[in-house]
Coordinates of N, CA, C and O in Angstrom, one line a residue:
M1 N -35.0 18.5 -50.2 CA -34.1 19.6 -50.0 C -34.6 20.8 -50.7 O -35.3 20.6 -51.8
N2 N -34.4 22.0 -50.2 CA -34.9 23.2 -50.8 C -33.7 24.1 -51.2 O -32.6 24.0 -50.6
L3 N -33.9 25.0 -52.1 CA -32.9 26.0 -52.5 C -33.6 27.3 -52.3 O -34.8 27.5 -52.5
I4 N -32.8 28.3 -51.8 CA -33.3 29.7 -51.6 C -32.3 30.6 -52.1 O -31.1 30.5 -51.8
A5 N -32.8 31.6 -53.0 CA -31.8 32.5 -53.6 C -32.6 33.8 -54.1 O -33.8 33.7 -54.4
A6 N -31.8 34.9 -54.2 CA -32.3 36.0 -54.9 C -31.5 36.2 -56.2 O -30.3 36.1 -56.1
V7 N -32.2 36.3 -57.3 CA -31.5 36.4 -58.6 C -32.0 37.5 -59.4 O -33.1 38.0 -59.3
S8 N -31.2 37.9 -60.4 CA -31.5 39.0 -61.3 C -32.3 38.4 -62.5 O -32.5 37.1 -62.5
R9 N -32.7 39.2 -63.4 CA -33.5 38.7 -64.6 C -32.8 37.6 -65.3 O -33.4 36.7 -65.9
N10 N -31.4 37.7 -65.4 CA -30.7 36.6 -66.1 C -30.1 35.6 -65.1 O -29.2 34.9 -65.4
W11 N -30.7 35.5 -64.0 CA -30.4 34.5 -62.9 C -29.0 34.7 -62.3 O -28.4 33.8 -61.8
G12 N -28.6 36.0 -62.3 CA -27.3 36.3 -61.7 C -27.5 36.3 -60.2 O -28.5 36.7 -59.6
L13 N -26.5 35.7 -59.5 CA -26.5 35.6 -58.0 C -25.7 36.6 -57.3 O -26.0 37.2 -56.3
G14 N -24.5 36.9 -57.9 CA -23.5 37.7 -57.2 C -22.4 38.2 -58.1 O -22.3 37.8 -59.2
K15 N -21.6 39.0 -57.5 CA -20.4 39.5 -58.2 C -19.3 39.8 -57.1 O -19.6 40.3 -56.1
D16 N -18.1 39.3 -57.4 CA -17.0 39.4 -56.5 C -17.3 39.0 -55.1 O -17.0 39.6 -54.1
N17 N -18.0 37.8 -55.0 CA -18.4 37.2 -53.7 C -19.3 38.1 -52.9 O -19.3 38.0 -51.6
E18 N -20.1 38.9 -53.5 CA -21.1 39.7 -52.9 C -22.4 39.5 -53.5 O -22.5 39.2 -54.7
L19 N -23.5 39.6 -52.7 CA -24.8 39.5 -53.3 C -25.1 40.7 -54.3 O -24.5 41.8 -54.1
L20 N -25.9 40.5 -55.3 CA -26.3 41.5 -56.2 C -27.3 42.5 -55.5 O -27.3 43.7 -55.9
F21 N -28.1 42.0 -54.6 CA -29.2 42.8 -54.1 C -29.2 42.7 -52.5 O -28.9 41.6 -52.0
H22 N -29.6 43.8 -51.9 CA -29.8 43.8 -50.4 C -31.2 44.4 -50.2 O -31.3 45.6 -50.1
I23 N -32.2 43.5 -50.3 CA -33.6 44.0 -50.2 C -34.1 43.5 -48.8 O -34.1 42.3 -48.5
K24 N -34.5 44.5 -48.0 CA -34.9 44.2 -46.6 C -36.0 43.1 -46.6 O -35.9 42.2 -45.8
Q25 N -37.0 43.2 -47.4 CA -38.1 42.3 -47.4 C -37.7 40.9 -47.8 O -38.2 39.9 -47.3
D26 N -36.7 40.8 -48.7 CA -36.1 39.5 -49.1 C -35.4 38.9 -48.0 O -35.5 37.7 -47.7
M27 N -34.6 39.7 -47.2 CA -33.9 39.1 -46.0 C -34.9 38.6 -45.0 O -34.7 37.6 -44.4
K28 N -36.0 39.3 -44.8 CA -37.1 38.9 -43.9 C -37.7 37.6 -44.4 O -37.9 36.7 -43.6
H29 N -38.0 37.5 -45.7 CA -38.5 36.3 -46.3 C -37.5 35.1 -46.0 O -38.0 34.0 -45.6
F30 N -36.3 35.4 -46.3 CA -35.2 34.3 -46.0 C -35.2 33.9 -44.6 O -35.2 32.7 -44.3
R31 N -35.3 34.8 -43.6 CA -35.3 34.5 -42.2 C -36.5 33.6 -41.9 O -36.4 32.6 -41.2
E32 N -37.7 34.0 -42.4 CA -38.9 33.3 -42.1 C -38.9 31.9 -42.6 O -39.4 31.0 -41.9
L33 N -38.3 31.7 -43.8 CA -38.3 30.3 -44.3 C -37.2 29.4 -43.7 O -37.4 28.2 -43.6
T34 N -36.1 30.0 -43.3 CA -35.0 29.2 -42.9 C -34.8 29.0 -41.3 O -34.2 28.1 -40.9
T35 N -35.4 29.9 -40.6 CA -35.2 29.9 -39.1 C -35.8 28.6 -38.6 O -36.9 28.2 -38.9
G36 N -35.0 27.9 -37.7 CA -35.4 26.7 -37.1 C -35.1 25.5 -38.0 O -35.4 24.3 -37.6
H37 N -34.4 25.7 -39.1 CA -34.1 24.6 -40.1 C -32.6 24.5 -40.3 O -31.8 25.1 -39.6
V38 N -32.3 23.7 -41.3 CA -30.9 23.5 -41.6 C -30.5 24.3 -42.8 O -31.3 24.3 -43.8
V39 N -29.4 25.0 -42.8 CA -28.9 25.8 -43.9 C -27.6 25.2 -44.4 O -26.7 24.9 -43.5
V40 N -27.4 25.0 -45.7 CA -26.2 24.4 -46.2 C -25.5 25.5 -47.1 O -26.2 26.1 -48.0
M41 N -24.2 25.7 -46.9 CA -23.5 26.7 -47.6 C -22.1 26.4 -47.8 O -21.5 25.5 -47.1
G42 N -21.4 27.1 -48.6 CA -20.0 27.0 -48.8 C -19.3 28.0 -47.8 O -19.9 28.8 -47.2
R43 N -18.0 27.8 -47.6 CA -17.3 28.6 -46.6 C -17.3 30.1 -47.0 O -17.4 30.9 -46.1
K44 N -17.1 30.4 -48.3 CA -17.2 31.8 -48.7 C -18.5 32.5 -48.3 O -18.5 33.6 -48.0
T45 N -19.6 31.7 -48.5 CA -20.9 32.3 -48.1 C -20.9 32.6 -46.6 O -21.3 33.6 -46.1
L46 N -20.4 31.6 -45.8 CA -20.3 31.9 -44.3 C -19.5 33.1 -44.0 O -19.8 33.9 -43.2
D47 N -18.3 33.2 -44.7 CA -17.4 34.3 -44.5 C -18.1 35.7 -44.8 O -17.7 36.7 -44.3
S48 N -19.1 35.6 -45.7 CA -19.7 36.9 -46.2 C -20.7 37.4 -45.1 O -21.2 38.5 -45.2
F49 N -21.1 36.6 -44.1 CA -22.0 37.0 -43.1 C -21.3 38.0 -42.1 O -20.1 37.9 -42.0
P50 N -22.1 38.8 -41.4 CA -21.5 39.7 -40.5 C -20.6 39.0 -39.5 O -21.0 38.0 -38.8
G51 N -19.3 39.3 -39.4 CA -18.4 38.7 -38.5 C -18.0 37.3 -38.9 O -17.4 36.6 -38.2
G52 N -18.5 36.8 -40.1 CA -18.3 35.4 -40.5 C -19.0 34.4 -39.6 O -18.6 33.2 -39.6
K53 N -20.0 34.9 -38.9 CA -20.7 34.0 -37.9 C -21.8 33.3 -38.5 O -22.6 33.8 -39.4
P54 N -22.1 32.0 -38.1 CA -23.2 31.3 -38.6 C -24.5 32.0 -38.3 O -24.6 32.8 -37.3
L55 N -25.6 31.6 -39.0 CA -26.9 32.2 -38.8 C -27.5 31.7 -37.5 O -27.4 30.5 -37.3
K56 N -28.1 32.6 -36.8 CA -28.7 32.2 -35.5 C -30.0 31.3 -35.7 O -30.7 31.5 -36.7
N57 N -30.3 30.5 -34.8 CA -31.5 29.6 -34.8 C -31.6 28.7 -36.0 O -32.7 28.5 -36.5
R58 N -30.5 28.3 -36.5 CA -30.4 27.3 -37.6 C -29.3 26.4 -37.4 O -28.3 26.7 -36.7
V59 N -29.3 25.2 -38.0 CA -28.2 24.3 -38.0 C -27.4 24.8 -39.3 O -27.9 24.7 -40.4
N60 N -26.2 25.2 -39.1 CA -25.4 25.7 -40.2 C -24.4 24.6 -40.6 O -23.5 24.3 -39.8
I61 N -24.5 24.1 -41.8 CA -23.6 23.1 -42.3 C -22.8 23.8 -43.4 O -23.3 24.4 -44.4
V62 N -21.5 23.7 -43.3 CA -20.6 24.4 -44.2 C -19.7 23.4 -44.9 O -19.0 22.6 -44.3
L63 N -19.8 23.5 -46.2 CA -18.9 22.6 -47.1 C -17.7 23.4 -47.4 O -17.7 24.5 -48.0
T64 N -16.5 22.8 -47.0 CA -15.2 23.4 -47.3 C -14.2 22.4 -47.6 O -14.2 21.2 -47.0
R65 N -13.2 22.7 -48.4 CA -12.1 21.8 -48.7 C -11.1 21.8 -47.6 O -10.2 21.0 -47.5
D66 N -11.1 22.9 -46.8 CA -10.1 23.1 -45.7 C -10.4 22.1 -44.6 O -11.3 22.3 -43.8
K67 N -9.6 21.1 -44.5 CA -9.7 20.0 -43.5 C -9.6 20.6 -42.0 O -10.0 20.0 -41.1
D68 N -8.9 21.7 -41.9 CA -8.7 22.3 -40.6 C -9.7 23.3 -40.2 O -9.7 24.0 -39.1
F69 N -10.7 23.5 -41.1 CA -11.7 24.6 -40.8 C -12.6 24.2 -39.6 O -13.1 23.1 -39.4
E70 N -12.7 25.2 -38.7 CA -13.6 25.2 -37.6 C -14.2 26.5 -37.3 O -13.5 27.5 -37.5
R71 N -15.5 26.5 -37.0 CA -16.2 27.8 -36.7 C -17.2 27.5 -35.7 O -18.0 26.6 -35.9
E72 N -17.2 28.1 -34.6 CA -18.2 27.9 -33.5 C -19.6 28.1 -34.1 O -19.9 29.1 -34.8
G73 N -20.5 27.1 -33.9 CA -21.8 27.1 -34.4 C -22.0 26.6 -35.8 O -23.1 26.6 -36.3
A74 N -21.0 26.1 -36.4 CA -21.1 25.5 -37.7 C -20.6 24.0 -37.7 O -19.7 23.7 -37.0
V75 N -21.2 23.2 -38.5 CA -20.8 21.9 -38.8 C -20.1 21.8 -40.1 O -20.6 22.2 -41.1
A76 N -18.8 21.5 -40.0 CA -18.0 21.5 -41.2 C -18.0 20.1 -41.9 O -17.9 19.0 -41.2
V77 N -18.2 20.1 -43.2 CA -18.1 18.8 -44.0 C -17.1 19.1 -45.2 O -17.0 20.3 -45.5
H78 N -16.5 18.1 -45.7 CA -15.4 18.4 -46.7 C -15.6 17.9 -48.1 O -14.8 18.1 -48.9
D79 N -16.7 17.2 -48.3 CA -17.0 16.7 -49.7 C -18.5 16.4 -49.8 O -19.2 16.3 -48.8
K80 N -19.0 16.2 -51.0 CA -20.4 16.0 -51.2 C -20.9 14.7 -50.5 O -22.0 14.7 -49.9
E81 N -20.1 13.7 -50.5 CA -20.5 12.4 -49.9 C -20.7 12.6 -48.4 O -21.7 12.1 -47.8
E82 N -19.8 13.3 -47.7 CA -19.9 13.6 -46.3 C -21.1 14.4 -46.0 O -21.8 14.2 -45.1
L83 N -21.3 15.5 -46.9 CA -22.5 16.3 -46.7 C -23.8 15.5 -46.8 O -24.6 15.7 -45.9
L84 N -23.9 14.7 -47.8 CA -25.1 14.0 -48.0 C -25.3 13.0 -46.8 O -26.5 12.8 -46.4
S85 N -24.3 12.4 -46.3 CA -24.4 11.6 -45.1 C -24.9 12.3 -43.9 O -25.8 11.8 -43.2
V86 N -24.3 13.5 -43.7 CA -24.8 14.3 -42.5 C -26.2 14.7 -42.7 O -27.0 14.7 -41.8
L87 N -26.6 15.1 -43.9 CA -28.0 15.6 -44.2 C -29.0 14.5 -44.0 O -30.2 14.8 -43.8
K88 N -28.6 13.2 -44.0 CA -29.6 12.1 -43.7 C -30.2 12.2 -42.3 O -31.2 11.6 -42.1
N89 N -29.5 12.9 -41.4 CA -30.0 13.1 -40.1 C -31.1 14.1 -39.9 O -31.6 14.3 -38.8
Y90 N -31.5 14.7 -41.0 CA -32.5 15.8 -41.0 C -33.6 15.5 -42.0 O -33.4 14.8 -43.0
D91 N -34.8 16.0 -41.7 CA -35.9 15.9 -42.6 C -35.6 16.7 -43.9 O -35.2 17.9 -43.8
D92 N -35.7 16.1 -45.0 CA -35.4 16.7 -46.3 C -36.0 18.0 -46.5 O -35.4 18.9 -47.1
G93 N -37.3 18.2 -46.1 CA -38.0 19.4 -46.3 C -37.5 20.5 -45.4 O -37.9 21.7 -45.6
E94 N -36.7 20.2 -44.4 CA -36.2 21.2 -43.5 C -34.8 21.7 -43.9 O -34.2 22.5 -43.1
I95 N -34.3 21.3 -45.0 CA -32.9 21.6 -45.4 C -33.0 22.7 -46.5 O -33.8 22.5 -47.5
F96 N -32.2 23.8 -46.4 CA -32.2 24.9 -47.3 C -30.8 25.1 -47.8 O -29.9 25.4 -47.0
V97 N -30.6 25.0 -49.1 CA -29.3 25.3 -49.7 C -29.3 26.8 -49.9 O -30.2 27.4 -50.6
I98 N -28.2 27.5 -49.4 CA -28.2 29.0 -49.4 C -27.0 29.6 -50.1 O -26.8 30.8 -50.1
G99 N -26.2 28.8 -50.8 CA -25.1 29.3 -51.6 C -23.8 28.9 -51.2 O -23.6 28.2 -50.2
G100 N -22.8 29.3 -51.9 CA -22.8 30.1 -53.1 C -23.0 29.3 -54.4 O -23.6 28.2 -54.4
G101 N -22.5 29.8 -55.5 CA -22.8 29.3 -56.8 C -22.4 27.8 -57.0 O -23.2 27.1 -57.5
E102 N -21.3 27.4 -56.5 CA -20.8 26.1 -56.6 C -21.7 25.1 -55.8 O -22.0 24.0 -56.3
I103 N -22.1 25.6 -54.7 CA -23.0 24.7 -53.8 C -24.3 24.6 -54.4 O -24.9 23.5 -54.5
Y104 N -24.9 25.7 -55.0 CA -26.2 25.6 -55.7 C -26.1 24.6 -56.8 O -27.0 23.7 -57.0
A105 N -25.0 24.7 -57.6 CA -24.9 23.8 -58.8 C -24.8 22.3 -58.3 O -25.4 21.4 -58.9
M106 N -24.0 22.1 -57.3 CA -23.8 20.7 -56.8 C -25.1 20.1 -56.2 O -25.4 18.9 -56.5
L107 N -25.9 20.9 -55.5 CA -27.0 20.3 -54.8 C -28.4 20.5 -55.5 O -29.4 19.9 -55.1
L108 N -28.4 21.3 -56.6 CA -29.7 21.5 -57.3 C -30.3 20.1 -57.7 O -31.5 20.0 -57.5
P109 N -29.6 19.1 -58.1 CA -30.2 17.8 -58.5 C -30.9 17.2 -57.3 O -31.7 16.3 -57.5
Y110 N -30.6 17.5 -56.1 CA -31.2 16.9 -54.9 C -32.3 17.8 -54.3 O -33.0 17.3 -53.4
C111 N -32.6 18.9 -54.9 CA -33.6 19.8 -54.4 C -35.0 19.5 -55.1 O -35.0 19.2 -56.3
N112 N -36.0 19.7 -54.3 CA -37.4 19.5 -54.8 C -38.2 20.8 -54.9 O -39.2 20.8 -55.5
A113 N -37.7 21.8 -54.2 CA -38.4 23.1 -54.2 C -37.3 24.2 -54.2 O -36.2 24.0 -53.7
A114 N -37.6 25.3 -54.9 CA -36.7 26.4 -54.9 C -37.5 27.7 -54.6 O -38.5 28.0 -55.3
Y115 N -37.1 28.4 -53.6 CA -37.7 29.7 -53.2 C -36.8 30.8 -53.8 O -35.7 31.1 -53.3
I116 N -37.3 31.4 -54.8 CA -36.5 32.4 -55.6 C -37.1 33.8 -55.5 O -38.4 34.0 -55.7
T117 N -36.3 34.8 -55.2 CA -36.7 36.2 -55.2 C -36.2 36.6 -56.6 O -35.0 36.7 -56.8
L118 N -37.1 36.9 -57.5 CA -36.8 37.3 -58.9 C -36.8 38.9 -58.9 O -37.8 39.5 -58.6
V119 N -35.6 39.4 -59.1 CA -35.5 40.9 -59.1 C -35.4 41.4 -60.6 O -34.6 40.8 -61.4
D120 N -36.3 42.3 -60.9 CA -36.4 42.8 -62.3 C -35.3 43.9 -62.5 O -35.5 45.1 -62.7
A121 N -34.0 43.4 -62.6 CA -32.9 44.2 -62.8 C -31.8 43.2 -63.3 O -31.9 42.0 -63.2
E122 N -30.8 43.8 -63.9 CA -29.7 42.9 -64.5 C -28.3 43.5 -64.3 O -27.6 43.9 -65.3
P123 N -27.9 43.7 -63.0 CA -26.6 44.2 -62.8 C -25.5 43.2 -63.2 O -25.8 42.0 -63.4
E124 N -24.3 43.6 -63.4 CA -23.2 42.7 -63.8 C -23.0 41.7 -62.7 O -23.1 42.0 -61.5
A125 N -22.9 40.4 -63.1 CA -22.7 39.3 -62.2 C -21.6 38.4 -62.7 O -21.4 38.3 -63.9
D126 N -21.0 37.7 -61.8 CA -20.0 36.7 -62.2 C -20.4 35.3 -61.7 O -19.7 34.3 -62.0
T127 N -21.5 35.2 -61.0 CA -22.0 33.9 -60.5 C -23.5 33.8 -60.8 O -24.2 34.8 -60.5
F128 N -23.9 32.7 -61.3 CA -25.3 32.5 -61.8 C -25.9 31.2 -61.2 O -25.2 30.3 -61.0
L129 N -27.2 31.3 -61.1 CA -28.0 30.1 -60.7 C -28.6 29.5 -62.0 O -29.0 30.3 -62.9
H130 N -28.7 28.2 -62.1 CA -29.3 27.6 -63.2 C -30.8 28.1 -63.4 O -31.5 28.3 -62.4
C131 N -31.1 28.5 -64.6 CA -32.5 29.1 -64.8 C -33.6 28.0 -64.7 O -33.7 27.2 -65.6
L132 N -34.3 28.1 -63.6 CA -35.4 27.1 -63.4 C -36.6 27.4 -64.3 O -37.3 26.5 -64.7
H133 N -36.7 28.6 -64.7 CA -37.9 29.0 -65.5 C -37.9 28.3 -66.8 O -39.0 28.0 -67.3
S134 N -36.8 28.1 -67.4 CA -36.7 27.5 -68.7 C -36.3 26.0 -68.7 O -36.1 25.4 -69.7
D135 N -36.3 25.4 -67.5 CA -36.0 24.0 -67.3 C -37.3 23.2 -67.2 O -38.1 23.4 -66.3
S136 N -37.4 22.2 -68.1 CA -38.7 21.5 -68.2 C -38.9 20.5 -67.0 O -40.0 20.0 -66.8
D137 N -37.8 20.3 -66.1 CA -38.0 19.5 -64.9 C -38.6 20.3 -63.8 O -38.9 19.7 -62.7
W138 N -38.8 21.6 -63.9 CA -39.3 22.5 -62.9 C -40.5 23.2 -63.4 O -40.6 23.5 -64.6
H139 N -41.4 23.5 -62.5 CA -42.5 24.4 -62.8 C -42.8 25.4 -61.7 O -42.5 25.2 -60.5
M140 N -43.3 26.6 -62.1 CA -43.6 27.6 -61.2 C -44.9 27.3 -60.5 O -45.9 27.2 -61.1
E141 N -44.8 27.1 -59.2 CA -46.0 26.7 -58.4 C -46.8 27.9 -57.9 O -48.0 27.9 -57.9
Q142 N -46.0 28.9 -57.5 CA -46.7 30.1 -57.1 C -45.8 31.3 -57.2 O -44.6 31.2 -57.2
T143 N -46.4 32.5 -57.3 CA -45.7 33.7 -57.4 C -46.5 34.8 -56.6 O -47.7 34.8 -56.6
S144 N -45.7 35.7 -56.0 CA -46.3 36.8 -55.3 C -46.6 37.9 -56.3 O -46.1 37.9 -57.4
P145 N -47.3 38.9 -55.8 CA -47.4 40.2 -56.6 C -46.0 40.8 -56.6 O -45.1 40.4 -55.9
D146 N -45.9 41.8 -57.5 CA -44.6 42.6 -57.5 C -44.6 43.5 -56.3 O -45.6 44.1 -55.9
Y147 N -43.3 43.6 -55.8 CA -43.0 44.6 -54.7 C -42.0 45.5 -55.1 O -41.2 45.2 -56.1
E148 N -41.8 46.6 -54.4 CA -40.8 47.6 -54.8 C -39.9 47.9 -53.6 O -40.4 47.9 -52.4
D149 N -38.6 48.0 -53.8 CA -37.6 48.5 -52.8 C -36.8 49.5 -53.5 O -35.9 49.1 -54.3
G150 N -37.0 50.8 -53.2 CA -36.3 51.8 -54.0 C -36.6 51.7 -55.4 O -37.8 51.7 -55.8
S151 N -35.6 51.6 -56.2 CA -35.8 51.5 -57.7 C -36.0 50.0 -58.2 O -36.1 49.8 -59.4
L152 N -35.9 49.1 -57.3 CA -36.0 47.6 -57.6 C -37.4 47.1 -57.5 O -38.1 47.4 -56.6
T153 N -37.8 46.3 -58.5 CA -39.1 45.6 -58.5 C -38.7 44.1 -58.4 O -37.8 43.6 -59.1
Y154 N -39.4 43.4 -57.5 CA -39.1 42.0 -57.3 C -40.4 41.2 -56.9 O -41.4 41.8 -56.6
R155 N -40.3 39.9 -57.0 CA -41.4 39.1 -56.5 C -40.8 37.8 -56.0 O -39.7 37.4 -56.4
F156 N -41.6 37.1 -55.1 CA -41.2 35.8 -54.6 C -41.9 34.7 -55.4 O -43.1 34.7 -55.6
V157 N -41.1 33.8 -55.9 CA -41.6 32.7 -56.7 C -41.1 31.4 -56.2 O -40.0 31.2 -55.7
T158 N -42.0 30.4 -56.1 CA -41.7 29.1 -55.7 C -41.8 28.2 -56.9 O -42.8 28.1 -57.6
Y159 N -40.6 27.5 -57.1 CA -40.5 26.5 -58.2 C -40.5 25.1 -57.5 O -39.9 24.9 -56.5
V160 N -41.2 24.1 -58.2 CA -41.2 22.8 -57.7 C -40.8 21.8 -58.8 O -41.1 22.0 -60.0
R161 N -39.9 20.9 -58.4 CA -39.5 19.9 -59.4 C -40.6 19.0 -59.7 O -41.4 18.5 -58.9
K162 N -40.8 18.7 -61.0 CA -41.8 17.8 -61.5 C -41.5 16.4 -61.1 O -40.3 16.1 -61.1
S163 N -42.4 15.6 -60.7 CA -42.1 14.3 -60.3 C -41.9 13.3 -61.4 O -42.2 13.6 -62.5

């Protein structure tokens, strides 16, 4: 399983259920990596998409406590055990955890790779991703050069879990 996220210098993910950054090239990178694959998210993350609609050309699996939740184009699961059971139907390398914070925390132990957009900024955040850079179970496998988007500098980094 893979994780994909854009984070600030202090590994902030979001504030008030909104992303910290809207970087066009990061969104393109996200689409390129996840299209044709499985994306796993919480209901609030799904609701944050335009119109609350699932992402096109992907299997959208939504973890929600709401037993009555239904959304066209989404597969609803209601707890971690049900989620893991559903995910057994897919190739592990084709699964991308896309948020939010609780879902990242719950599924990080099952992830073997993390595709992180590291943004050299530190806006106020209320949701954070575990810092893989200082975790001895993970190592940085590759990093891109620095890119700029307006006043933001960022780079794409791949972390891999040590075996």
